[in-house]
mmCIF file with all atom_site columns, C-alpha atoms in Angstrom:
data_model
loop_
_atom_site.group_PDB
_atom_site.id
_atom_site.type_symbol
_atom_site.label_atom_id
_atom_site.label_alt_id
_atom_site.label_comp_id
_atom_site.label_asym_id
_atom_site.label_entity_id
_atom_site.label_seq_id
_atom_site.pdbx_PDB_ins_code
_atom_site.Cartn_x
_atom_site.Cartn_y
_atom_site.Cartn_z
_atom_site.occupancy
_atom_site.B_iso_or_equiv
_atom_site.pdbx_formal_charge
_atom_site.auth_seq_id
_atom_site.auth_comp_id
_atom_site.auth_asym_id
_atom_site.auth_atom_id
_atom_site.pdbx_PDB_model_num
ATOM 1   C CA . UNK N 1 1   ? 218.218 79.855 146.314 1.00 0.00 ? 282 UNK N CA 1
ATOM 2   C CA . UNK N 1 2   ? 215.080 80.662 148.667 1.00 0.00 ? 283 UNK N CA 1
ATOM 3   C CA . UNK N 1 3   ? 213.381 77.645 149.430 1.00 0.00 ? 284 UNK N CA 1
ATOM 4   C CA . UNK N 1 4   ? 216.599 75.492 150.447 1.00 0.00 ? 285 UNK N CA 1
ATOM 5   C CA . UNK N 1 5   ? 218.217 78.042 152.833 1.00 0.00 ? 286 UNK N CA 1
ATOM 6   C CA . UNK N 1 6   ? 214.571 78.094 154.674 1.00 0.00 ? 287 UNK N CA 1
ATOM 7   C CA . UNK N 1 7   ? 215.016 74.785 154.906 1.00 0.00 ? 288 UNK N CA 1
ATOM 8   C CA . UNK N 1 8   ? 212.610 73.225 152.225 1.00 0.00 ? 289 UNK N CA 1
ATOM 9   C CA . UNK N 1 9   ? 213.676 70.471 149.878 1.00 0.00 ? 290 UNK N CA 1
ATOM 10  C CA . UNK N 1 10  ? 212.483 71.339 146.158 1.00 0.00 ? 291 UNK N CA 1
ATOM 11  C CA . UNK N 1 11  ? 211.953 69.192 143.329 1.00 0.00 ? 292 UNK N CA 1
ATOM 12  C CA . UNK N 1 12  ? 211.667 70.457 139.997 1.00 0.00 ? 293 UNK N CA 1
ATOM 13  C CA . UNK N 1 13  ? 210.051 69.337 137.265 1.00 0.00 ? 294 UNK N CA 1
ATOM 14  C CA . UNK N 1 14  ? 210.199 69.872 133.434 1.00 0.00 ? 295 UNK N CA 1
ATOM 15  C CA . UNK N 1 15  ? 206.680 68.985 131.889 1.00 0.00 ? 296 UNK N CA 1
ATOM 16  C CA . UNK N 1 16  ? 206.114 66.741 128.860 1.00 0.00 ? 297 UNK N CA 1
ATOM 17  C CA . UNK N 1 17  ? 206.923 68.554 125.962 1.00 0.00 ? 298 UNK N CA 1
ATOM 18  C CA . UNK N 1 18  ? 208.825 71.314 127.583 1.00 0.00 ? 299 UNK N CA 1
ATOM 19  C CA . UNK N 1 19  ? 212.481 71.839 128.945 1.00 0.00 ? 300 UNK N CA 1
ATOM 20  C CA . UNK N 1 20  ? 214.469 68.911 128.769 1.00 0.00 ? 301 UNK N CA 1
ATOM 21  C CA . UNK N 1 21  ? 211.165 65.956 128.663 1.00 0.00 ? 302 UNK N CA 1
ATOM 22  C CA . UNK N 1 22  ? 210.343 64.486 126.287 1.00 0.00 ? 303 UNK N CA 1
ATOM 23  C CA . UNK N 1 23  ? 207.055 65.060 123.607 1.00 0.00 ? 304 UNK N CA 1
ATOM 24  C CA . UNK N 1 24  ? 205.323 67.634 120.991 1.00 0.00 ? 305 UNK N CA 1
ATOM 25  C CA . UNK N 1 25  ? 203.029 69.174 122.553 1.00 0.00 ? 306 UNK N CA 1
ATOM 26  C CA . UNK N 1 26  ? 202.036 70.906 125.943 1.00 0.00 ? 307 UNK N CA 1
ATOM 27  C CA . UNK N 1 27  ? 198.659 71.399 127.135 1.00 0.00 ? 308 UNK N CA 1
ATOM 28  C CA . UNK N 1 28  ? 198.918 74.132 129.041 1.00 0.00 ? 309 UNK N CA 1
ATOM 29  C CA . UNK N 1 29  ? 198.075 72.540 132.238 1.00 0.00 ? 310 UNK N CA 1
ATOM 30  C CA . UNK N 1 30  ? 195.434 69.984 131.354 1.00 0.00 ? 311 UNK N CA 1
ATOM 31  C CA . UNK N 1 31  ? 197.271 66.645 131.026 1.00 0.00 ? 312 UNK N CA 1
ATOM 32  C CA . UNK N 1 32  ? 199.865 68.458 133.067 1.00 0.00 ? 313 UNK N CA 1
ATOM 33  C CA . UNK N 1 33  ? 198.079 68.344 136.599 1.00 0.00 ? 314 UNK N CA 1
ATOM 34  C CA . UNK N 1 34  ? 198.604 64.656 136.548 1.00 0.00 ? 315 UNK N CA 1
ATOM 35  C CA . UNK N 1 35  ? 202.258 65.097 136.019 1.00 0.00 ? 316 UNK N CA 1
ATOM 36  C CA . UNK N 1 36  ? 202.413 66.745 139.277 1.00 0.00 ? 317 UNK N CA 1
ATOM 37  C CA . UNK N 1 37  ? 200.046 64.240 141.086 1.00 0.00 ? 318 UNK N CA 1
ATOM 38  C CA . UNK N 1 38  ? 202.302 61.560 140.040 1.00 0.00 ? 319 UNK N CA 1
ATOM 39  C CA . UNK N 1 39  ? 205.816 63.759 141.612 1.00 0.00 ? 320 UNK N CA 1
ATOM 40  C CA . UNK N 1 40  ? 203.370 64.582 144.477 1.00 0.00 ? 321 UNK N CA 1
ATOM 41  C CA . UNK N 1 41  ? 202.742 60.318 145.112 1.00 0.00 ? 322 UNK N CA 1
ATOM 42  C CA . UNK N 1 42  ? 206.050 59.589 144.027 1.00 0.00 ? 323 UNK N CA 1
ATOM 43  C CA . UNK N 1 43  ? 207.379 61.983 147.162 1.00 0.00 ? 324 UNK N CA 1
ATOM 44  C CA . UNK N 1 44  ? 205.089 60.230 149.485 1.00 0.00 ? 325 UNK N CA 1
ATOM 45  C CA . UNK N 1 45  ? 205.651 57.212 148.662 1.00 0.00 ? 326 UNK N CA 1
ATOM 46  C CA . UNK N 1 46  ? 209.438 56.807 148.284 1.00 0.00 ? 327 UNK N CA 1
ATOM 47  C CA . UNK N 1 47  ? 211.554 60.006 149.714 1.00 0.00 ? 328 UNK N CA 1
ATOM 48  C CA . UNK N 1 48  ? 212.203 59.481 153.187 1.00 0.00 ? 329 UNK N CA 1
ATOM 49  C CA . UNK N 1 49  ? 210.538 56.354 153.914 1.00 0.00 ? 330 UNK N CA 1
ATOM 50  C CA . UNK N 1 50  ? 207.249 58.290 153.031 1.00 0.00 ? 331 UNK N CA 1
ATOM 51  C CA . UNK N 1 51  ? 207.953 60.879 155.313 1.00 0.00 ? 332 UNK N CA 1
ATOM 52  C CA . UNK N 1 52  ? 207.529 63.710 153.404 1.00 0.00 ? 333 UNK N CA 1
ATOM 53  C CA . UNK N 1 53  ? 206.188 67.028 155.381 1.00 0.00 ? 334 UNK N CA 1
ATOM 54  C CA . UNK N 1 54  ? 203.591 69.477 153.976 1.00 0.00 ? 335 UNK N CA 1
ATOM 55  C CA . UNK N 1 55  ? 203.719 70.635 149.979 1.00 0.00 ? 336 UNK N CA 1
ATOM 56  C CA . UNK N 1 56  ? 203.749 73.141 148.325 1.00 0.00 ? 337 UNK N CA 1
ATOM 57  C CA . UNK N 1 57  ? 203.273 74.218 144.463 1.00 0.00 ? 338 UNK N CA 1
ATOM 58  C CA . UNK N 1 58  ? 205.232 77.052 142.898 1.00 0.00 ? 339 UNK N CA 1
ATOM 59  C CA . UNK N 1 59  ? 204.312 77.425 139.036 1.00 0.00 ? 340 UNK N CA 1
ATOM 60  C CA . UNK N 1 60  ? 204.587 80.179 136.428 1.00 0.00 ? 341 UNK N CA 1
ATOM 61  C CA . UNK N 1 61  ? 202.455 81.086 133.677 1.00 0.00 ? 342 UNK N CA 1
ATOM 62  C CA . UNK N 1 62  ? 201.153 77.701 132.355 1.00 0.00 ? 343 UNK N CA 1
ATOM 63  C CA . UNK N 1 63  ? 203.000 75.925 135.640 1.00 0.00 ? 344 UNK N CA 1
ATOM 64  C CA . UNK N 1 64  ? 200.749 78.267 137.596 1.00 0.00 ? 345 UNK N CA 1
ATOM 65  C CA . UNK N 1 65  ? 198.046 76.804 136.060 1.00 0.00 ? 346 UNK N CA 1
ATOM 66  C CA . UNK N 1 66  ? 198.625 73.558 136.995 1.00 0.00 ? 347 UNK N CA 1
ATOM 67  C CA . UNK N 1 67  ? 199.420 73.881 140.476 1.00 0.00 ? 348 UNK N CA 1
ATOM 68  C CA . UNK N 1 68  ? 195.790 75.246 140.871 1.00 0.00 ? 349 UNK N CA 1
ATOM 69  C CA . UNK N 1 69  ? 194.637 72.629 138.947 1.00 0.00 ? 350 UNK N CA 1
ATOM 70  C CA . UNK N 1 70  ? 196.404 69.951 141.178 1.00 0.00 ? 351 UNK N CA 1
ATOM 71  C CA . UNK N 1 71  ? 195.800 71.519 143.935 1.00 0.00 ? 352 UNK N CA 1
ATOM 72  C CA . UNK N 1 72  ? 191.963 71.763 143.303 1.00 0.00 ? 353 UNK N CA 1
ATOM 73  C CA . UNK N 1 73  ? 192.240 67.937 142.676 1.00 0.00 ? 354 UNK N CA 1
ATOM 74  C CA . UNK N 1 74  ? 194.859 67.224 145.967 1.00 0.00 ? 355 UNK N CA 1
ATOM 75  C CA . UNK N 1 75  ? 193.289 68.848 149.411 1.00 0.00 ? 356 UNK N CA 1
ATOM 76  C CA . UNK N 1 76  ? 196.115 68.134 151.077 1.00 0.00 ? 357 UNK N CA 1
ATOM 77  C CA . UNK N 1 77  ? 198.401 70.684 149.220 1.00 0.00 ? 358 UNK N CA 1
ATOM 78  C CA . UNK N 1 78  ? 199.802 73.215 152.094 1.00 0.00 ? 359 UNK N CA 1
ATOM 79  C CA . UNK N 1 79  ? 199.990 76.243 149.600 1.00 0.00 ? 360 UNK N CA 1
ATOM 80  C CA . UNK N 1 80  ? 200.174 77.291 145.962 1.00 0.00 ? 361 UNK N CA 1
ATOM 81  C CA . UNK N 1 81  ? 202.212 79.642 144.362 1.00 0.00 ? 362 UNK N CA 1
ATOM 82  C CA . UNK N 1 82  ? 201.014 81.585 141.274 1.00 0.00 ? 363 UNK N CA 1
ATOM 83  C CA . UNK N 1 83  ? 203.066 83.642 138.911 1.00 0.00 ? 364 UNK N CA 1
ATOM 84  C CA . UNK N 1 84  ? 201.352 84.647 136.057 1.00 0.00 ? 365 UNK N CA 1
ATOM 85  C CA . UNK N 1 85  ? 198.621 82.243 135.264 1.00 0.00 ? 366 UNK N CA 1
ATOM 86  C CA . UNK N 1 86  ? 195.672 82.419 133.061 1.00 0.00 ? 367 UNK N CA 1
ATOM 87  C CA . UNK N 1 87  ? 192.324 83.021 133.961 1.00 0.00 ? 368 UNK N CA 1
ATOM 88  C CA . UNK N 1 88  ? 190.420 81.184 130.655 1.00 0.00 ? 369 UNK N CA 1
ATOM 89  C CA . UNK N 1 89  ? 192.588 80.057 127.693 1.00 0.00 ? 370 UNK N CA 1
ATOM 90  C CA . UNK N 1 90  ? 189.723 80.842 125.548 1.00 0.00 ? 371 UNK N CA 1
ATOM 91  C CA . UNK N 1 91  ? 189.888 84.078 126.797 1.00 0.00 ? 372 UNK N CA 1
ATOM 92  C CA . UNK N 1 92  ? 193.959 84.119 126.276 1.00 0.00 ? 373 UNK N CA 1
ATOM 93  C CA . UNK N 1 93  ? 193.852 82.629 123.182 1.00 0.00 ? 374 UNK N CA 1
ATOM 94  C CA . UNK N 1 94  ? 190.835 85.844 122.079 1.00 0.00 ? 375 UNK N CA 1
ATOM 95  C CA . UNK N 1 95  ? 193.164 88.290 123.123 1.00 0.00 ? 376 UNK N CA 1
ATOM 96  C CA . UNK N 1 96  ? 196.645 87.144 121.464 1.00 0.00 ? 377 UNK N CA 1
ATOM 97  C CA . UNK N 1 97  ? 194.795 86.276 118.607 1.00 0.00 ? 378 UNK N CA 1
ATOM 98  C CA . UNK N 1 98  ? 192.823 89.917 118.028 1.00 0.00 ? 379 UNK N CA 1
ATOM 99  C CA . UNK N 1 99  ? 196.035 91.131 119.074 1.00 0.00 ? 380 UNK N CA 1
ATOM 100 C CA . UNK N 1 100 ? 198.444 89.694 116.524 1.00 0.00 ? 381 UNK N CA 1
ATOM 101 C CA . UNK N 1 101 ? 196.486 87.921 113.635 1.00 0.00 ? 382 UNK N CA 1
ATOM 102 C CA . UNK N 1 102 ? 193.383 88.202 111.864 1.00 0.00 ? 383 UNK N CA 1
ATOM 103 C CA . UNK N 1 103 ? 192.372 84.555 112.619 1.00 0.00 ? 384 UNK N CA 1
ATOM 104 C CA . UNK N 1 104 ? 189.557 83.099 114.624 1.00 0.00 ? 385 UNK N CA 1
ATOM 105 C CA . UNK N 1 105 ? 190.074 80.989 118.428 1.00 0.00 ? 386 UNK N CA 1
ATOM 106 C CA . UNK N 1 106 ? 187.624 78.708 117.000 1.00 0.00 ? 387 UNK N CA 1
ATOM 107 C CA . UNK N 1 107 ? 190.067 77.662 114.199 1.00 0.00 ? 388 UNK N CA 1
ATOM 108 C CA . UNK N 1 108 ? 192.978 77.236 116.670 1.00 0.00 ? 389 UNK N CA 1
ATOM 109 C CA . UNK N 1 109 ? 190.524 75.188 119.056 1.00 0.00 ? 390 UNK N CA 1
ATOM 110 C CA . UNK N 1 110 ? 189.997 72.246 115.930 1.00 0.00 ? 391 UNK N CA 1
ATOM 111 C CA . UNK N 1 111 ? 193.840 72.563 115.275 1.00 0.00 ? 392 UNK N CA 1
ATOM 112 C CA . UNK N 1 112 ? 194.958 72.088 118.864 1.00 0.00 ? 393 UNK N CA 1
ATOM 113 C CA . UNK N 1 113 ? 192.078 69.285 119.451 1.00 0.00 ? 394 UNK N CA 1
ATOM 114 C CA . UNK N 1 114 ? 194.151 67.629 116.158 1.00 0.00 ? 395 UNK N CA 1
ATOM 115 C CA . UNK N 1 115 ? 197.349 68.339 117.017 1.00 0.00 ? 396 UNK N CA 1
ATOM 116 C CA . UNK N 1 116 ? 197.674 68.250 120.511 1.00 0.00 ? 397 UNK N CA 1
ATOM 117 C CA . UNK N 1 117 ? 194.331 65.922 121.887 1.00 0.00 ? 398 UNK N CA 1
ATOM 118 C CA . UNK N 1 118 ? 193.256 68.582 124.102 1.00 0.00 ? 399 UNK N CA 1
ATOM 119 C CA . UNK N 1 119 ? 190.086 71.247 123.972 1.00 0.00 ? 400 UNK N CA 1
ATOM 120 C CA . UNK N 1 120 ? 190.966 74.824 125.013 1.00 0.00 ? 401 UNK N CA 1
ATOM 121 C CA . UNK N 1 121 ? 187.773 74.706 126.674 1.00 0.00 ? 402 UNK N CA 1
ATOM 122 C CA . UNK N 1 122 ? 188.941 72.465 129.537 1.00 0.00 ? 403 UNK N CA 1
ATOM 123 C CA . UNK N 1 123 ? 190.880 75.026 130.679 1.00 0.00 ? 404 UNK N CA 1
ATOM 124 C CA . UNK N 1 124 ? 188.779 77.296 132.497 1.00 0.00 ? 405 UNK N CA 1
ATOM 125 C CA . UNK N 1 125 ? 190.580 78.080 135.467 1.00 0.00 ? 406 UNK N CA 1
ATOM 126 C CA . UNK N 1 126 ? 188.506 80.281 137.073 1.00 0.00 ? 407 UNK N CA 1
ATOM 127 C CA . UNK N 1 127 ? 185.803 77.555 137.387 1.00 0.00 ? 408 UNK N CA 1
ATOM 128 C CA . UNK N 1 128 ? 188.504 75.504 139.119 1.00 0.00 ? 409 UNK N CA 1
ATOM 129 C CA . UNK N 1 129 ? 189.437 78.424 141.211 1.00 0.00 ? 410 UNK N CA 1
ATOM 130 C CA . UNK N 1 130 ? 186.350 79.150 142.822 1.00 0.00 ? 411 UNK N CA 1
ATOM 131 C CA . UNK N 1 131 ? 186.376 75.258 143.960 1.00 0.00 ? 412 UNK N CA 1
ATOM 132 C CA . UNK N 1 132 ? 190.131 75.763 145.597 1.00 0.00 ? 413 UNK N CA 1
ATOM 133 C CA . UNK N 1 133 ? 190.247 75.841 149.154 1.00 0.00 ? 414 UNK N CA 1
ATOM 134 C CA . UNK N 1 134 ? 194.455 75.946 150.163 1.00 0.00 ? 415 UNK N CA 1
ATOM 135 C CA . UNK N 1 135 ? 196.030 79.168 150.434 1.00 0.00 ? 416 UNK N CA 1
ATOM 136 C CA . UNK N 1 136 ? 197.278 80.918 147.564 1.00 0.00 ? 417 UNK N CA 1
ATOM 137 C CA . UNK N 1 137 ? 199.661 83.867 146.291 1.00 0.00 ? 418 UNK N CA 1
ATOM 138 C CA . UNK N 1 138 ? 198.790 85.597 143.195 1.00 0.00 ? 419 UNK N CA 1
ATOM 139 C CA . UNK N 1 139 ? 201.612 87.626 141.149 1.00 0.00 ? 420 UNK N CA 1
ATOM 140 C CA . UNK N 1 140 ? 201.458 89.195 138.127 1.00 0.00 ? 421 UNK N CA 1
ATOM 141 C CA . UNK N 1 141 ? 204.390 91.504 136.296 1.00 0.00 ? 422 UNK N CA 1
ATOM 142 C CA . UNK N 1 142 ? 202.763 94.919 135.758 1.00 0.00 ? 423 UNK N CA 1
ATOM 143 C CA . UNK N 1 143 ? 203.946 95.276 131.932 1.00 0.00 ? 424 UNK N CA 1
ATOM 144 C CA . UNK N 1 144 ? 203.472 91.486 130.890 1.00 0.00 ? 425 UNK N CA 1
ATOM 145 C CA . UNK N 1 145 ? 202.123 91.744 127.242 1.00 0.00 ? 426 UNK N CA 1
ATOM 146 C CA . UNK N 1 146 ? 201.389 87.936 126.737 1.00 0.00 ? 427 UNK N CA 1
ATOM 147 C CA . UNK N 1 147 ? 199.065 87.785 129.762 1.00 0.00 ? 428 UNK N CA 1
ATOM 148 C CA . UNK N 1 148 ? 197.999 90.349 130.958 1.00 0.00 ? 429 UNK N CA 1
ATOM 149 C CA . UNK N 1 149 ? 197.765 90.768 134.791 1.00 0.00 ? 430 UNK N CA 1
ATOM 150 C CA . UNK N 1 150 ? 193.422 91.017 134.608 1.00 0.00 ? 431 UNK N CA 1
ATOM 151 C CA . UNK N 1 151 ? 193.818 87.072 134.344 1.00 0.00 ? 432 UNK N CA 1
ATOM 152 C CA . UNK N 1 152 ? 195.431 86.990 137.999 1.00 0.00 ? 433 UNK N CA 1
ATOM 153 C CA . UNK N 1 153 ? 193.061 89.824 139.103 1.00 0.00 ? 434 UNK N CA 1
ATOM 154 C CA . UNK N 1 154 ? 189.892 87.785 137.787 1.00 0.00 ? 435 UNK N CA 1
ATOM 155 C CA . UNK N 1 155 ? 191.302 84.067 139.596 1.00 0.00 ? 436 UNK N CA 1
ATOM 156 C CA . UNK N 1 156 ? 191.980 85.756 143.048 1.00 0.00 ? 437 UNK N CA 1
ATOM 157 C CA . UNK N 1 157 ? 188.905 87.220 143.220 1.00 0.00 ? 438 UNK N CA 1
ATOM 158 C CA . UNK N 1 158 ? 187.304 84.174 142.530 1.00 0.00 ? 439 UNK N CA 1
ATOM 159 C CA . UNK N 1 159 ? 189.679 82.267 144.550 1.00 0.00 ? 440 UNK N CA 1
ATOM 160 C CA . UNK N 1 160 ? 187.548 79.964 146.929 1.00 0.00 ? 441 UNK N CA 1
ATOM 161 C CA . UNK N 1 161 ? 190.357 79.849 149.518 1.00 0.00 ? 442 UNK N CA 1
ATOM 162 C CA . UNK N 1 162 ? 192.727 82.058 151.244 1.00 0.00 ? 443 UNK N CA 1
ATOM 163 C CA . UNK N 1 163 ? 194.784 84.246 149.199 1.00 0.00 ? 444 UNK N CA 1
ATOM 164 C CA . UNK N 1 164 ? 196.743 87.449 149.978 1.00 0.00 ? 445 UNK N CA 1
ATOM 165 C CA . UNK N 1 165 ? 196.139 90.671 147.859 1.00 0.00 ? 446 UNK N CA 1
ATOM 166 C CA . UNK N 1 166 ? 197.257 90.391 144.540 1.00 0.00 ? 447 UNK N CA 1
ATOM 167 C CA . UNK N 1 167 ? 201.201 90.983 143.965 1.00 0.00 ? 448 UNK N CA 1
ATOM 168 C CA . UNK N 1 168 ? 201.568 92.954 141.313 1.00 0.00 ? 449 UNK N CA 1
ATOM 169 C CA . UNK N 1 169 ? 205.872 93.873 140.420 1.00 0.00 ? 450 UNK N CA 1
ATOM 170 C CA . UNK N 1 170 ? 207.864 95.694 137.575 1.00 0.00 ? 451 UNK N CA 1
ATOM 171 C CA . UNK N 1 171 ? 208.299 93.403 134.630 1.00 0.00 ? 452 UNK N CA 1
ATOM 172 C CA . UNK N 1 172 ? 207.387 91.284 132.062 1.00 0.00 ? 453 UNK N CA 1
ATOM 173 C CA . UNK N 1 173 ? 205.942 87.275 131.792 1.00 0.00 ? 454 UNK N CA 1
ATOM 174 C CA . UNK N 1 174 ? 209.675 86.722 131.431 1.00 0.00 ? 455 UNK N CA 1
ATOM 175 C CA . UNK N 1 175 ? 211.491 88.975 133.653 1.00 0.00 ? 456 UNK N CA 1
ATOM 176 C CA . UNK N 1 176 ? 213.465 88.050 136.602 1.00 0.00 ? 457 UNK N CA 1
ATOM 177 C CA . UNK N 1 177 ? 211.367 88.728 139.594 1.00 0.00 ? 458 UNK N CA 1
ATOM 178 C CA . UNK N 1 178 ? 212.204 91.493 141.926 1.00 0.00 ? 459 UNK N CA 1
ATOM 179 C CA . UNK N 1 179 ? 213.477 90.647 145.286 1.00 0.00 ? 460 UNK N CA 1
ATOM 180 C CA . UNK N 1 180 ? 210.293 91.655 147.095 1.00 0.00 ? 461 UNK N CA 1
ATOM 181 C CA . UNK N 1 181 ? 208.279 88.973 145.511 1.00 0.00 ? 462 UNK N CA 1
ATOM 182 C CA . UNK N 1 182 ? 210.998 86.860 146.447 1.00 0.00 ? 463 UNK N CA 1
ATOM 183 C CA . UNK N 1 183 ? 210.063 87.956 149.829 1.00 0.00 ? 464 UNK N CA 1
ATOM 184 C CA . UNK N 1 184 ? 206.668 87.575 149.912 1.00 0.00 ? 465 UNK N CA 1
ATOM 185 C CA . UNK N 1 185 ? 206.923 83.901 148.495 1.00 0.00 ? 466 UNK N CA 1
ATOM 186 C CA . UNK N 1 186 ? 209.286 83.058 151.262 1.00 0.00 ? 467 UNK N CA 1
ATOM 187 C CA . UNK N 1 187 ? 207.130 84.749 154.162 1.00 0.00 ? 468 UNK N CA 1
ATOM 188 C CA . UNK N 1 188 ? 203.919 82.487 152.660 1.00 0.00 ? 469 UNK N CA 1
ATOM 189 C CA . UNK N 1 189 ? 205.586 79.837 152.492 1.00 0.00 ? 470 UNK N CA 1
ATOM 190 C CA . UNK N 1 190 ? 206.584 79.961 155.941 1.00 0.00 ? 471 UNK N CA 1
ATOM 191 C CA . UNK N 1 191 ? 203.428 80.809 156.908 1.00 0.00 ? 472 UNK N CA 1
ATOM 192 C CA . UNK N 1 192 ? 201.816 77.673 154.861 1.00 0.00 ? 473 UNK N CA 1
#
């Protein structure tokens, strides 16, 4: 509802595992990143002749993720959008676990190798951050409890690109967002 009436086509995507796709498991943005490079050379390949205009990435949480991850991988990407991402899954993982078990990360790193063929370890998005050059928008919800708004904090400041101050807004990780980040995603991606 603010993308089309500006004018820009949208394409959503449900990654494998999650939504309506197919699969177990996610990875949290690992294998995920080539999802979107495959939507990102299927649009400029086949929509409109090839003709596709500039692009731009709009992820939450673990989708935020992975549009920093593609777009550290894709140069070409006008502008990235990112709600609520994690700064280190490691790090994520440390915190949710201390905060509601009395397990260790390093036990959920072998079961997730097992279970879902990927190591936590690989995602450590702020070493991909500091090598990310197109404009971003960092947003975080001031009372999310599953991650907390530090992990934004700690990727823009690392950020190797452009990025406006971070957004912080009343709510959760789940929350509808209030209209004034609507506004601010809208003004950079008009300015992108």
């Amino acid at each position: 509802r603010l993308l089309l009436p500006m004018g820009v086509d949208v394409f959503a995507l449900d990654f494998g595992g999650s939504g309506l796709s197919e699969g177990e498991h996610v990875s949290l943005g690992a294998r995920e990143k080539t999802d979107v490079a495959k939507v990102i050379e299927h649009l400029r390949t086949n929509v409109r002749g090839g003709r596709v205009g500039k692009i731009g990435l709009w992820g939450t949480s673990m989708g935020a993720v992975t549009a920093l991850l593609a777009a550290n991988e894709d140069p070409s990407i006008a502008g990235i959008v990112l709600d609520s991402p994690f700064a280190s899954l490691r790090d994520l993982m440390a915190e949710l676990v201390e905060k509601w078990t009395a397990g260790g990360v390093g036990w959920m790193r072998s079961s997730i190798k097992t279970r879902a063929s990927f190591d936590i370890d690989e995602l450590e998005i702020e070493r991909v951050a500091n090598a990310t050059f197109c404009p971003a928008l960092f947003a975080h919800g001031d009372e999310d409890d599953f991650i907390d708004k530090a992990h934004s904090a700690r990727l823009r400041e690392k950020y190797a690109g452009d990025s406006k101050p971070l957004l912080v807004f009343d709510g959760d990780h789940n929350s509808p967002r209030p209209a004034n980040f609507f506004d601010d995603v809208e003004l950079f991606f008009r300015q992108t």
